[in-house]
Amino acid sequence: MDEFSPINSRKTKLKLYFCFTKVFSMKKIQMVDLMAQYEKIKPAIDEALHSVIDKTQFINGPEVGAFQSELASYLDVKHVIPCANGTDALQIAMMAVGLKPGDEVITPSFTYIATTEVIALLGLKPVFVEVDPLTFCIDPNAVEAAITSKTRAIVPVHLYGQAAHMEPLMALAEKHNLFVIEDNAQAIGCTYYFEKGGHSKTGTIGHVGCTSFFPSKNLGCFGDGGAIFTNDDALANTIRMVANHGQSKRYYHDLVGCNSRLDSIQAAILRVKLRQLDIYNEARKTLAEQYDQAFSNLPEVRTPFRASYSDHVFHQYTLQMDAERRDAFQAHLEAWEIPSMIYYPVPAHRQKMFQAFGSSSTSLPITDILTGKVISLPMHTEMQPDQLSHILSAIEAFF
Ligand SMILES: *Cc1c(COP(=O)(O)O)cnc(C)c1O
């Protein structure tokens, strides 16, 4: 071999050696590292779990009541009604506001399927509209253009942890007498700042807010969980009934409802993790800023936009770049053992399940382009310095 080939120089060999040992001693990078998060709060979580088991009140134990009032005070909302998962939360909210088969519900196509699925499940008509290409959230102008005499509700999604622009949506809702049901599954803890001053947490601005406690969400439990928020007393009462077999008092069923509960073990875990939520969201924001810097001089990459009307709690850190480059970048990251995800490769209006709703003839060019351009990087609360520097080196090597 050539004496002077770079791989043969002693210095390069050493460098390679250190590079490999660093990679081998580094903990495998995951999209979400739930184990590292658990390890930090293990004593509190284990104690919470055992206290539920000691009481054996697994359903509707005192932890559920305590969690709902603690979350209500964190969000500054009058009512929190826990339920079994985020999809149920959306379904129950739509049932409780009294939507009827044939009613039109305006929603983004660029979202997780749950948002749109429950609309169809209830026999309502999903009307898919565009998102703002910067915020990834529903475009109020597109909503306005889609309103008909049959429109009854708008379902904005605070996607990736960035709030949708709520004030124009609320103005449209008031003007046309529509319900606004916020899908807050990806943005719990996000603060919205009103133009006229003051602020609220997302999920408490519309008539009803819905969230999920799926383990990978910003506030996640150790299984399934969800919740519904509202400031409306009568609506809260109906939501509680719908979630509990339409029951007004034991064995008296006034409405057709469902069975959707948060169990005591999940509530006990969530009580511990709620106390960490602001710290977790700060850790996400810090990581997002570190990623931003890595991409700051790359005109081909669009880093996540921060709307002036809210903060961003980075459920996902999602970049945009040309489709071909995106796919090459994803392959490159994989070679470096760095996971990445495309949220979401197929928008709702292109899913087979909605073909019967005539959705494939819906023209949503922005949504279609975005599905080709987005890529989400690992985003969690426990990113280690050696993991981050490995990701940053991978980015530098590619661009
Ligand atoms: C996770 C999620 C849901 C559904 O939550 P589940 O608890 O999994 O049912 C709904 N909408 C969005 C935007 C989500 O990210």
Tab-separated table of C-alpha atoms and ligand atoms in Angstrom:
chain	number	residue	atom	x	y	z
A	1	MET	CA	0.000	0.000	0.000
A	2	ASP	CA	1.165	3.516	-0.724
A	3	GLU	CA	3.135	4.889	2.216
A	4	PHE	CA	1.416	8.219	1.902
A	5	SER	CA	-2.161	7.146	1.415
A	6	PRO	CA	-4.180	9.054	3.976
A	7	ILE	CA	-5.585	5.894	5.553
A	8	ASN	CA	-2.033	4.755	6.247
A	9	SER	CA	-0.841	7.808	8.085
A	10	ARG	CA	-0.499	7.267	11.790
A	11	LYS	CA	-2.481	10.359	12.597
A	12	THR	CA	-5.454	9.302	10.448
A	13	LYS	CA	-5.383	5.815	11.897
A	14	LEU	CA	-5.537	7.243	15.373
A	15	LYS	CA	-8.325	9.562	14.392
A	16	LEU	CA	-10.317	6.710	12.867
A	17	TYR	CA	-9.693	4.618	15.952
A	18	PHE	CA	-11.045	7.329	18.229
A	19	CYS	CA	-13.948	7.959	15.925
A	20	PHE	CA	-14.984	4.293	16.031
A	21	THR	CA	-14.500	3.840	19.755
A	22	LYS	CA	-16.587	6.952	20.248
A	23	VAL	CA	-19.382	5.532	18.114
A	24	PHE	CA	-19.191	2.164	19.836
A	25	SER	CA	-19.288	3.585	23.345
A	26	MET	CA	-22.081	5.979	22.411
A	27	LYS	CA	-25.592	4.908	23.296
A	28	LYS	CA	-27.629	4.072	20.198
A	29	ILE	CA	-29.540	7.137	19.034
A	30	GLN	CA	-33.305	6.772	18.979
A	31	MET	CA	-36.074	9.033	17.707
A	32	VAL	CA	-37.342	9.076	21.294
A	33	ASP	CA	-35.387	7.729	24.277
A	34	LEU	CA	-37.973	6.700	26.851
A	35	MET	CA	-35.540	4.578	28.869
A	36	ALA	CA	-33.160	7.478	29.522
A	37	GLN	CA	-36.117	9.618	30.543
A	38	TYR	CA	-37.425	6.952	32.939
A	39	GLU	CA	-34.015	6.444	34.540
A	40	LYS	CA	-33.949	10.094	35.638
A	41	ILE	CA	-37.275	9.922	37.457
A	42	LYS	CA	-37.276	6.231	38.365
A	43	PRO	CA	-37.745	6.540	42.159
A	44	ALA	CA	-40.782	8.828	41.787
A	45	ILE	CA	-42.326	6.698	39.032
A	46	ASP	CA	-41.754	3.416	40.871
A	47	GLU	CA	-43.266	4.834	44.035
A	48	ALA	CA	-46.293	6.117	42.117
A	49	LEU	CA	-46.809	2.708	40.502
A	50	HIS	CA	-46.571	0.845	43.780
A	51	SER	CA	-48.970	3.154	45.500
A	52	VAL	CA	-51.607	2.358	42.852
A	53	ILE	CA	-50.960	-1.360	43.189
A	54	ASP	CA	-51.161	-1.131	46.978
A	55	LYS	CA	-54.602	0.433	46.709
A	56	THR	CA	-55.746	-1.853	43.819
A	57	GLN	CA	-58.125	0.867	42.649
A	58	PHE	CA	-57.048	0.462	39.063
A	59	ILE	CA	-59.989	2.259	37.485
A	60	ASN	CA	-61.052	5.716	38.674
A	61	GLY	CA	-58.605	5.658	41.547
A	62	PRO	CA	-57.721	8.893	43.363
A	63	GLU	CA	-54.742	9.396	40.994
A	64	VAL	CA	-57.124	10.024	38.092
A	65	GLY	CA	-58.945	12.813	39.923
A	66	ALA	CA	-55.676	14.318	41.151
A	67	PHE	CA	-54.134	14.246	37.686
A	68	GLN	CA	-57.116	15.863	36.027
A	69	SER	CA	-57.102	18.773	38.448
A	70	GLU	CA	-53.315	19.172	38.258
A	71	LEU	CA	-53.455	19.226	34.456
A	72	ALA	CA	-56.377	21.677	34.555
A	73	SER	CA	-54.366	24.033	36.714
A	74	TYR	CA	-51.253	23.657	34.511
A	75	LEU	CA	-53.296	24.458	31.406
A	76	ASP	CA	-55.423	27.043	33.191
A	77	VAL	CA	-58.604	25.441	31.875
A	78	LYS	CA	-61.799	24.727	33.829
A	79	HIS	CA	-62.278	21.084	32.888
A	80	VAL	CA	-59.988	18.200	31.998
A	81	ILE	CA	-61.720	14.937	31.176
A	82	PRO	CA	-59.279	12.047	30.893
A	83	CYS	CA	-59.933	9.234	28.415
A	84	ALA	CA	-58.279	6.176	26.902
A	85	ASN	CA	-56.243	7.732	24.065
A	86	GLY	CA	-55.992	10.760	21.808
A	87	THR	CA	-58.108	9.267	19.039
A	88	ASP	CA	-60.940	8.672	21.513
A	89	ALA	CA	-60.518	12.237	22.775
A	90	LEU	CA	-61.216	13.559	19.276
A	91	GLN	CA	-64.137	11.195	18.756
A	92	ILE	CA	-65.724	12.027	22.115
A	93	ALA	CA	-65.300	15.756	21.499
A	94	MET	CA	-67.063	15.473	18.142
A	95	MET	CA	-69.864	13.398	19.657
A	96	ALA	CA	-70.283	15.795	22.573
A	97	VAL	CA	-70.691	18.935	20.465
A	98	GLY	CA	-73.557	17.164	18.726
A	99	LEU	CA	-72.238	16.766	15.179
A	100	LYS	CA	-74.653	14.781	12.993
A	101	PRO	CA	-74.026	12.494	9.993
A	102	GLY	CA	-73.485	14.586	6.888
A	103	ASP	CA	-72.129	17.582	8.784
A	104	GLU	CA	-68.918	18.902	7.274
A	105	VAL	CA	-65.764	19.146	9.345
A	106	ILE	CA	-62.828	21.124	7.986
A	107	THR	CA	-59.445	19.625	8.782
A	108	PRO	CA	-55.917	19.560	7.382
A	109	SER	CA	-54.942	16.594	5.237
A	110	PHE	CA	-51.351	16.991	6.420
A	111	THR	CA	-51.744	15.348	9.842
A	112	TYR	CA	-51.697	12.027	11.647
A	113	ILE	CA	-54.561	9.858	10.438
A	114	ALA	CA	-56.408	9.870	13.796
A	115	THR	CA	-57.542	13.463	13.341
A	116	THR	CA	-59.398	12.711	10.137
A	117	GLU	CA	-60.369	9.101	10.788
A	118	VAL	CA	-62.802	9.857	13.615
A	119	ILE	CA	-64.617	12.362	11.393
A	120	ALA	CA	-65.370	9.597	8.907
A	121	LEU	CA	-66.089	7.065	11.646
A	122	LEU	CA	-68.904	9.259	12.968
A	123	GLY	CA	-70.445	9.571	9.499
A	124	LEU	CA	-69.347	13.188	9.220
A	125	LYS	CA	-67.778	14.530	6.067
A	126	PRO	CA	-64.071	15.395	6.260
A	127	VAL	CA	-63.268	18.467	4.181
A	128	PHE	CA	-59.524	18.516	3.657
A	129	VAL	CA	-57.773	21.848	3.285
A	130	GLU	CA	-54.228	23.119	2.866
A	131	VAL	CA	-51.705	23.916	5.520
A	132	ASP	CA	-49.380	26.880	5.749
A	133	PRO	CA	-46.077	25.616	4.283
A	134	LEU	CA	-44.101	27.359	7.033
A	135	THR	CA	-46.008	26.273	10.135
A	136	PHE	CA	-47.364	22.970	8.715
A	137	CYS	CA	-50.692	23.940	10.347
A	138	ILE	CA	-54.131	24.552	8.819
A	139	ASP	CA	-54.303	27.677	6.654
A	140	PRO	CA	-57.138	29.968	7.848
A	141	ASN	CA	-57.668	31.320	4.309
A	142	ALA	CA	-58.153	27.787	3.015
A	143	VAL	CA	-60.621	27.165	5.847
A	144	GLU	CA	-62.611	30.239	4.930
A	145	ALA	CA	-62.786	29.174	1.284
A	146	ALA	CA	-64.045	25.705	2.281
A	147	ILE	CA	-66.937	26.844	4.502
A	148	THR	CA	-70.381	25.846	3.195
A	149	SER	CA	-73.867	25.850	4.705
A	150	LYS	CA	-73.130	22.308	5.968
A	151	THR	CA	-69.907	23.159	7.785
A	152	ARG	CA	-70.235	22.604	11.517
A	153	ALA	CA	-66.697	22.374	12.860
A	154	ILE	CA	-63.021	23.138	12.283
A	155	VAL	CA	-60.309	20.809	13.614
A	156	PRO	CA	-56.925	22.567	13.646
A	157	VAL	CA	-53.892	20.424	14.490
A	158	HIS	CA	-50.919	21.945	16.306
A	159	LEU	CA	-48.536	19.850	14.268
A	160	TYR	CA	-45.001	18.976	15.424
A	161	GLY	CA	-45.481	21.229	18.481
A	162	GLN	CA	-46.147	24.462	16.549
A	163	ALA	CA	-49.531	26.097	17.206
A	164	ALA	CA	-51.974	26.714	14.388
A	165	HIS	CA	-52.957	30.363	13.899
A	166	MET	CA	-55.969	30.323	16.195
A	167	GLU	CA	-57.270	33.902	16.151
A	168	PRO	CA	-58.407	33.955	12.507
A	169	LEU	CA	-59.898	30.482	13.004
A	170	MET	CA	-61.848	31.599	16.069
A	171	ALA	CA	-63.090	34.657	14.159
A	172	LEU	CA	-64.333	32.422	11.327
A	173	ALA	CA	-65.951	30.079	13.834
A	174	GLU	CA	-67.787	32.920	15.487
A	175	LYS	CA	-68.929	34.374	12.180
A	176	HIS	CA	-70.244	31.043	10.849
A	177	ASN	CA	-71.299	29.509	14.161
A	178	LEU	CA	-68.823	26.613	14.061
A	179	PHE	CA	-67.171	24.530	16.753
A	180	VAL	CA	-63.392	24.566	16.978
A	181	ILE	CA	-61.907	21.302	18.243
A	182	GLU	CA	-58.131	21.559	18.706
A	183	ASP	CA	-55.994	18.491	18.128
A	184	ASN	CA	-53.306	19.251	20.693
A	185	ALA	CA	-51.743	15.762	20.717
A	186	GLN	CA	-48.361	17.124	19.564
A	187	ALA	CA	-48.264	20.445	21.396
A	188	ILE	CA	-49.048	20.032	25.065
A	189	GLY	CA	-47.444	22.850	27.024
A	190	CYS	CA	-47.232	25.184	24.012
A	191	THR	CA	-48.130	28.807	24.817
A	192	TYR	CA	-50.172	30.926	22.416
A	193	TYR	CA	-49.837	34.747	22.567
A	194	PHE	CA	-52.897	36.743	21.535
A	195	GLU	CA	-52.601	39.815	19.380
A	196	LYS	CA	-54.583	41.869	21.870
A	197	GLY	CA	-52.303	40.682	24.706
A	198	GLY	CA	-52.518	37.785	27.109
A	199	HIS	CA	-51.775	34.148	26.447
A	200	SER	CA	-53.234	30.646	26.761
A	201	LYS	CA	-52.010	27.109	26.430
A	202	THR	CA	-52.897	25.458	23.124
A	203	GLY	CA	-55.883	23.155	23.478
A	204	THR	CA	-57.729	25.697	25.630
A	205	ILE	CA	-58.445	28.309	22.954
A	206	GLY	CA	-61.126	26.537	20.887
A	207	HIS	CA	-64.384	25.150	22.279
A	208	VAL	CA	-62.714	21.815	23.011
A	209	GLY	CA	-59.120	20.622	23.051
A	210	CYS	CA	-57.911	17.045	22.715
A	211	THR	CA	-54.624	15.424	23.576
A	212	SER	CA	-52.855	12.080	23.645
A	213	PHE	CA	-50.523	10.657	26.290
A	214	PHE	CA	-49.042	8.072	23.922
A	215	PRO	CA	-45.543	7.316	25.316
A	216	SER	CA	-43.651	9.321	22.691
A	217	LYS	CA	-45.752	12.498	23.046
A	218	ASN	CA	-44.331	15.503	24.928
A	219	LEU	CA	-46.312	14.335	27.972
A	220	GLY	CA	-46.497	10.566	27.629
A	221	CYS	CA	-47.558	7.738	29.927
A	222	PHE	CA	-46.508	4.069	29.951
A	223	GLY	CA	-49.307	2.876	27.708
A	224	ASP	CA	-52.312	4.602	26.197
A	225	GLY	CA	-53.999	7.701	27.512
A	226	GLY	CA	-55.707	10.883	26.405
A	227	ALA	CA	-57.683	13.867	27.631
A	228	ILE	CA	-60.212	16.460	26.573
A	229	PHE	CA	-60.207	20.097	27.772
A	230	THR	CA	-62.911	22.729	27.833
A	231	ASN	CA	-63.929	25.888	29.676
A	232	ASP	CA	-67.629	25.229	28.980
A	233	ASP	CA	-69.385	23.645	31.988
A	234	ALA	CA	-72.307	22.152	30.054
A	235	LEU	CA	-70.029	20.750	27.380
A	236	ALA	CA	-67.733	19.274	30.033
A	237	ASN	CA	-70.705	17.493	31.524
A	238	THR	CA	-71.708	16.045	28.150
A	239	ILE	CA	-68.104	14.995	27.427
A	240	ARG	CA	-67.958	13.139	30.758
A	241	MET	CA	-71.209	11.381	29.933
A	242	VAL	CA	-70.171	10.423	26.385
A	243	ALA	CA	-66.885	8.992	27.668
A	244	ASN	CA	-68.789	6.930	30.223
A	245	HIS	CA	-71.513	5.083	28.273
A	246	GLY	CA	-73.694	8.194	28.071
A	247	GLN	CA	-74.405	7.761	31.750
A	248	SER	CA	-75.985	10.577	33.805
A	249	LYS	CA	-76.103	8.573	37.002
A	250	ARG	CA	-75.191	4.978	37.602
A	251	TYR	CA	-77.124	2.682	35.222
A	252	TYR	CA	-79.071	5.585	33.675
A	253	HIS	CA	-77.892	6.197	30.117
A	254	ASP	CA	-79.161	9.359	28.456
A	255	LEU	CA	-76.886	9.442	25.418
A	256	VAL	CA	-75.214	6.964	23.142
A	257	GLY	CA	-71.666	7.094	24.399
A	258	CYS	CA	-68.595	4.919	24.567
A	259	ASN	CA	-66.239	3.525	27.151
A	260	SER	CA	-63.035	5.495	27.330
A	261	ARG	CA	-61.042	5.783	30.541
A	262	LEU	CA	-57.548	6.696	31.695
A	263	ASP	CA	-56.490	4.038	34.179
A	264	SER	CA	-55.046	4.829	37.612
A	265	ILE	CA	-51.542	3.542	36.807
A	266	GLN	CA	-51.260	5.860	33.794
A	267	ALA	CA	-52.640	8.781	35.807
A	268	ALA	CA	-50.089	8.166	38.571
A	269	ILE	CA	-47.256	8.182	36.012
A	270	LEU	CA	-48.622	11.290	34.339
A	271	ARG	CA	-48.740	13.145	37.667
A	272	VAL	CA	-44.986	12.613	38.037
A	273	LYS	CA	-44.245	13.511	34.422
A	274	LEU	CA	-46.486	16.597	34.367
A	275	ARG	CA	-44.133	18.136	36.936
A	276	GLN	CA	-41.323	17.680	34.373
A	277	LEU	CA	-43.235	18.874	31.317
A	278	ASP	CA	-41.779	22.398	31.162
A	279	ILE	CA	-38.273	21.013	31.673
A	280	TYR	CA	-38.880	18.462	28.904
A	281	ASN	CA	-40.179	21.095	26.502
A	282	GLU	CA	-37.174	23.314	27.280
A	283	ALA	CA	-34.827	20.410	26.501
A	284	ARG	CA	-36.595	19.958	23.162
A	285	LYS	CA	-36.254	23.658	22.352
A	286	THR	CA	-32.552	23.634	23.226
A	287	LEU	CA	-31.927	20.647	20.965
A	288	ALA	CA	-33.909	22.358	18.188
A	289	GLU	CA	-31.652	25.408	18.448
A	290	GLN	CA	-28.570	23.225	18.245
A	291	TYR	CA	-29.956	21.573	15.106
A	292	ASP	CA	-30.833	25.004	13.681
A	293	GLN	CA	-27.223	26.067	13.976
A	294	ALA	CA	-26.010	23.012	12.121
A	295	PHE	CA	-28.240	23.903	9.164
A	296	SER	CA	-27.893	27.678	9.391
A	297	ASN	CA	-25.714	28.166	6.308
A	298	LEU	CA	-27.425	25.661	4.056
A	299	PRO	CA	-29.836	27.392	1.672
A	300	GLU	CA	-31.186	24.033	0.456
A	301	VAL	CA	-32.535	23.210	3.919
A	302	ARG	CA	-35.481	24.950	5.551
A	303	THR	CA	-35.331	24.657	9.335
A	304	PRO	CA	-38.530	24.750	11.429
A	305	PHE	CA	-40.315	28.089	11.393
A	306	ARG	CA	-41.337	29.710	14.682
A	307	ALA	CA	-44.587	31.618	14.415
A	308	SER	CA	-44.626	34.971	16.185
A	309	TYR	CA	-47.945	34.143	17.875
A	310	SER	CA	-46.751	31.123	19.852
A	311	ASP	CA	-43.789	29.184	21.090
A	312	HIS	CA	-42.843	25.827	19.600
A	313	VAL	CA	-42.563	22.743	21.824
A	314	PHE	CA	-40.871	20.569	19.190
A	315	HIS	CA	-42.737	17.330	19.339
A	316	GLN	CA	-40.806	16.902	16.099
A	317	TYR	CA	-37.878	18.757	14.569
A	318	THR	CA	-38.878	18.732	10.918
A	319	LEU	CA	-36.775	20.012	8.031
A	320	GLN	CA	-37.788	20.647	4.438
A	321	MET	CA	-35.560	20.018	1.445
A	322	ASP	CA	-35.970	18.878	-2.134
A	323	ALA	CA	-37.432	15.387	-2.297
A	324	GLU	CA	-34.394	13.733	-3.898
A	325	ARG	CA	-31.939	15.310	-1.510
A	326	ARG	CA	-34.201	14.408	1.372
A	327	ASP	CA	-34.168	10.746	0.460
A	328	ALA	CA	-30.383	10.805	0.023
A	329	PHE	CA	-30.007	12.558	3.392
A	330	GLN	CA	-32.192	9.947	5.058
A	331	ALA	CA	-30.070	7.130	3.576
A	332	HIS	CA	-26.916	8.914	4.738
A	333	LEU	CA	-28.269	9.243	8.292
A	334	GLU	CA	-29.177	5.577	8.290
A	335	ALA	CA	-25.614	4.677	7.305
A	336	TRP	CA	-24.468	6.671	10.330
A	337	GLU	CA	-27.008	4.762	12.469
A	338	ILE	CA	-29.089	7.866	13.026
A	339	PRO	CA	-32.844	7.305	12.799
A	340	SER	CA	-35.093	9.778	11.013
A	341	MET	CA	-38.776	9.694	10.060
A	342	ILE	CA	-41.103	11.034	7.410
A	343	TYR	CA	-44.188	12.383	9.166
A	344	TYR	CA	-46.296	11.727	7.108
A	345	PRO	CA	-45.525	10.091	3.754
A	346	VAL	CA	-49.160	9.961	2.600
A	347	PRO	CA	-51.557	12.787	3.466
A	348	ALA	CA	-55.121	11.926	4.489
A	349	HIS	CA	-56.712	12.935	1.191
A	350	ARG	CA	-54.513	10.381	-0.620
A	351	GLN	CA	-55.347	7.498	1.718
A	352	LYS	CA	-57.459	4.647	0.351
A	353	MET	CA	-59.777	4.902	3.339
A	354	PHE	CA	-61.014	8.290	2.144
A	355	GLN	CA	-61.554	7.383	-1.502
A	356	ALA	CA	-65.228	6.777	-0.817
A	357	PHE	CA	-65.402	10.415	0.282
A	358	GLY	CA	-64.196	11.597	-3.118
A	359	SER	CA	-61.009	12.849	-1.500
A	360	SER	CA	-58.665	11.769	-4.277
A	361	SER	CA	-60.057	14.505	-6.497
A	362	THR	CA	-59.217	17.070	-3.814
A	363	SER	CA	-56.364	19.244	-5.002
A	364	LEU	CA	-53.916	20.083	-2.244
A	365	PRO	CA	-50.612	20.865	-3.982
A	366	ILE	CA	-48.876	22.329	-0.919
A	367	THR	CA	-49.714	19.260	1.134
A	368	ASP	CA	-48.509	16.961	-1.641
A	369	ILE	CA	-45.219	18.831	-1.974
A	370	LEU	CA	-44.645	18.861	1.784
A	371	THR	CA	-45.016	15.085	2.090
A	372	GLY	CA	-42.102	14.775	-0.354
A	373	LYS	CA	-39.937	17.335	1.420
A	374	VAL	CA	-40.232	16.746	5.158
A	375	ILE	CA	-37.847	14.794	7.339
A	376	SER	CA	-37.848	14.657	11.140
A	377	LEU	CA	-34.677	14.159	13.176
A	378	PRO	CA	-34.340	12.452	16.570
A	379	MET	CA	-36.041	14.707	19.104
A	380	HIS	CA	-36.283	13.935	22.780
A	381	THR	CA	-35.424	15.168	26.221
A	382	GLU	CA	-32.308	13.109	26.915
A	383	MET	CA	-29.981	13.659	23.957
A	384	GLN	CA	-26.402	13.064	25.147
A	385	PRO	CA	-23.565	15.384	24.031
A	386	ASP	CA	-21.754	12.539	22.234
A	387	GLN	CA	-24.961	11.588	20.418
A	388	LEU	CA	-25.570	15.173	19.353
A	389	SER	CA	-22.016	15.602	18.111
A	390	HIS	CA	-22.330	12.363	16.139
A	391	ILE	CA	-25.490	13.731	14.472
A	392	LEU	CA	-23.805	17.075	13.801
A	393	SER	CA	-20.815	15.300	12.222
A	394	ALA	CA	-23.176	13.296	10.021
A	395	ILE	CA	-24.867	16.512	8.900
A	396	GLU	CA	-21.521	18.138	8.140
A	397	ALA	CA	-20.385	15.083	6.189
A	398	PHE	CA	-23.469	15.158	3.986
A	399	PHE	CA	-23.812	18.836	3.076
B	1	LIG	C1	-50.850	10.880	18.479
B	1	LIG	C2	-51.832	11.693	17.782
B	1	LIG	C3	-53.222	11.415	17.855
B	1	LIG	C4	-53.800	10.174	18.453
B	1	LIG	O1	-53.379	9.808	19.692
B	1	LIG	P1	-53.507	8.290	20.185
B	1	LIG	O2	-53.327	8.425	21.652
B	1	LIG	O3	-52.423	7.519	19.523
B	1	LIG	O4	-54.856	7.781	19.833
B	1	LIG	C5	-54.088	12.297	17.237
B	1	LIG	N1	-53.643	13.359	16.560
B	1	LIG	C6	-52.337	13.636	16.424
B	1	LIG	C7	-51.926	14.841	15.656
B	1	LIG	C8	-51.390	12.807	17.021
B	1	LIG	O5	-50.088	13.087	16.881
